[in-house]
Amino acid sequence: MSNASPQMNTGRERDLLTNAHWGTYWVDVEDGRVTGLRDFEQDPDPSPIGHGIVDVMDGPLRITRPAMRKSWLDHGPGARGDLRGSDSFVSVGWDEAERLVAAELDRVRKEHGNASIYAGSYGWASAGRFHHAQSQLKRFLNCIGGFTASVNTYSYAAAEVIMPHVLGDFHAHLERNTCWEVLAESCELFVAFGGLPVSNGQIGQGGTGAHVQKAGMLAAQANGTRFVNVSPMRSDALDALKADWLPLRPSSDTAMMLGLAHTLIKEGLHDRAFLDRYTVGFDRFAAYLRGQTDGIAKTADWAAETCDIPADRLRALARDMARHRTMVAASYSLTRQDHGEQPIWAAIALAALLGQIGLPGGGFGFGYSAMNNNGLNRRYVPYAALPQGRNPVDSVIPVARVTDMLEHPGGTVDYNGRVLTYPDIRLVWWAGGNPFHHHQDLNRLRRAWARCETVIANEWCWNALARHADIVLPCTTHLERRDIAMSSKDPFITAMDAAVPPVGEARDDHDILRGIAAHLGVADAFTDGRSPGDWLRWLYDTSREAAARGGVALPDYETFQQQGWTRVSPPEKRVILMEQFRADPEAYPLKTPSGRIELFSETVAGFGYDDCPGHPTWLEPVEWLGRATTKAPLHLISTQPRTKLHSQLDHGKLSRADRIDGRSPVLMHPEDAAERGLSEGEAVRLFNARGACIAGLKISDTVRPGVVQIATGAWYDPDGDTCLHGNPNTLTLDKGTSRLAQGPIAHSCLVQIESVRHALKPRIDLPPEVKPRD
């Protein structure tokens, strides 16, 4: 049995400890206030993001009492939804807040049914196993009859839907990416479509113990792995990797992969034996590549015209990939573009042609550096989670179709072979996320948001979600409640201490919902007769039993709490993606209809979607440089931020230090800046027909000409259709990737940029007006 390695406490009492998505930290407290965080000694590459919470825990943007939007409180549900985001608030006590929320839930479900309650609550929330806001909210709503739910993620919805058709599963393969240790030993060529931005690897879902992405890359490079960065941005790979940079046009990755695949077939470099044994549909895919189905051969010359990489360079890369042990890596970001299903399918097909899937250091991988757990050599342990119960409502939408749902109640949407009907949503409840970060075309979302009769938000600070809510319920931060960071994505298990009491009248999500449940007569069903402490013990003990069944010994609960943390030892055999399938595809078949990798899917083809055929296909994006106009000649890339996770801690010191005059920075090539007469550091306006945002200009040749880059996560601060703070989702298009997955397409976006001389200062750093109750 594998033993978990503990941190033994040598003193009478250990220091306070916490865990967040960006790392584990020791907590310093003086006079009831958190004064600082210290990096966890087991982390070789700690992230500075977590320190950003120290100065904002009790700052001016902290929500300390329940608050009601004034128009809603004065005139009732549905009153002046257009004022959400600009209306003032009224402070109320918890008794009144609980009563009003309970009464509104009762009204909505009795008059319109539970399907009219939307609890998407998409977001990362807390790293803790118990105080996971979405789980708490969904458990509560299931106790009162259910809600309309969402499926998939904004991160990689297209992959979540297409990969089960191609490989039989999505998460099973995502969680089993070949580990960095194996790559360092065996990978000769690492081709990174979408790059390897190590800043994204600072974070990990469910908590992070020790960061491995940077060390893994550098170890591979030091051992001779050659890296190729296929991205419009040179900064998408560490300088130390000495990566070859192929600055292709954004959204043309699929065309480039098809050109590489055609070269392999034309020159006889593909592995026909592998294709015959492990795949189905090769002949139909090859016919498409040769142009036998549409009259267009997908040659390297054809691909070069599309992706703007010389054909000779593409042919040379294809030959190198065939001659070396090659990892074909695709980033999450490739899915977030028009037809985002295609680059993932094409990457798998390209790796299949090379015939190295299942071999050490070869094959394909998805999301290296996107999160800390990808490529992390870890043992899978099925830890317990808070039971959410059964949702009796069968209404569901693809997660990125929120605006469509609000705009078109009763309308329909194609999704993965089904036709879904949009419910008539009257009440939206969000906990642990921020739709005014994740969603595209925020101005359109804001208009649709105004249609709701009631919006409830559990929030700890006055971000854009809280400002666009009718009822704001102040919740605690991870430093103000006890929890356990325990995720199968990370080998560390960490006790999360309540370092300080809640600020003001803030309550944890469980306590908030327990109070409302009491008004609705479901408190016992919601709590199951357990206190939060009881739940923590149950989660740990149940997880300990599951770990033991898998050969992992965890310390008992009391010992774990005394130690503060423990670490599950790595698996005896290092992780290689699809190794068993390679060794014996009959004994370990995939969950596809054929049991093999489906280069052509009869299922997908049978759906009859013109925007997602039955094999990897080049489909021109709705917006890209191939369709640039004088009004929108630049391709906008909205990357994940390096100073925060999504919009979390945007008001923290690390994020604030990255701003230019209070605004997000936008990166532009010197040629594009000179053409417009723009200078470093000046305020500029990014705009298109959907909206605009104000940003501070940075000029650099690390981005290819014709492309501009700005990070997501700036708190939405609208003045008309312009975000004063620099949120790029005022510009992005709200459209599904295809009728198959309906994922977001933020990276298919064209804009123009101009100088702005007298831009208004951002206002989001000041709280809204909150008046006392009369």
mmCIF file of N, CA and C in Angstrom, residues 50 244 265 276 391 467 536 664 667:
data_model
loop_
_atom_site.group_PDB
_atom_site.id
_atom_site.type_symbol
_atom_site.label_atom_id
_atom_site.label_comp_id
_atom_site.label_asym_id
_atom_site.label_seq_id
_atom_site.Cartn_x
_atom_site.Cartn_y
_atom_site.Cartn_z
ATOM 1 N N GLY A 50 -1.708 34.478 -4.941
ATOM 2 C CA GLY A 50 -2.429 34.325 -3.680
ATOM 3 C C GLY A 50 -2.210 35.445 -2.698
ATOM 4 N N ASP A 244 11.317 27.030 -31.411
ATOM 5 C CA ASP A 244 11.094 27.576 -32.739
ATOM 6 C C ASP A 244 9.706 28.216 -32.738
ATOM 7 N N ILE A 265 1.133 11.837 -45.608
ATOM 8 C CA ILE A 265 0.552 10.825 -46.493
ATOM 9 C C ILE A 265 1.226 10.851 -47.865
ATOM 10 N N ASP A 276 -4.378 1.043 -39.207
ATOM 11 C CA ASP A 276 -5.240 -0.113 -39.451
ATOM 12 C C ASP A 276 -5.686 -0.765 -38.148
ATOM 13 N N ASN A 391 -31.496 16.323 -9.266
ATOM 14 C CA ASN A 391 -32.240 17.453 -9.811
ATOM 15 C C ASN A 391 -33.426 16.918 -10.603
ATOM 16 N N ARG A 467 -22.652 43.889 -8.661
ATOM 17 C CA ARG A 467 -23.271 45.160 -9.065
ATOM 18 C C ARG A 467 -24.467 44.935 -9.997
ATOM 19 N N LEU A 536 -16.975 18.019 7.146
ATOM 20 C CA LEU A 536 -15.550 17.912 6.854
ATOM 21 C C LEU A 536 -15.012 16.533 7.245
ATOM 22 N N SER A 664 -6.328 47.667 -18.091
ATOM 23 C CA SER A 664 -5.610 46.498 -18.586
ATOM 24 C C SER A 664 -4.673 46.903 -19.722
ATOM 25 N N LEU A 667 -1.311 44.466 -25.914
ATOM 26 C CA LEU A 667 -0.032 44.294 -26.602
ATOM 27 C C LEU A 667 -0.247 44.435 -28.104
#
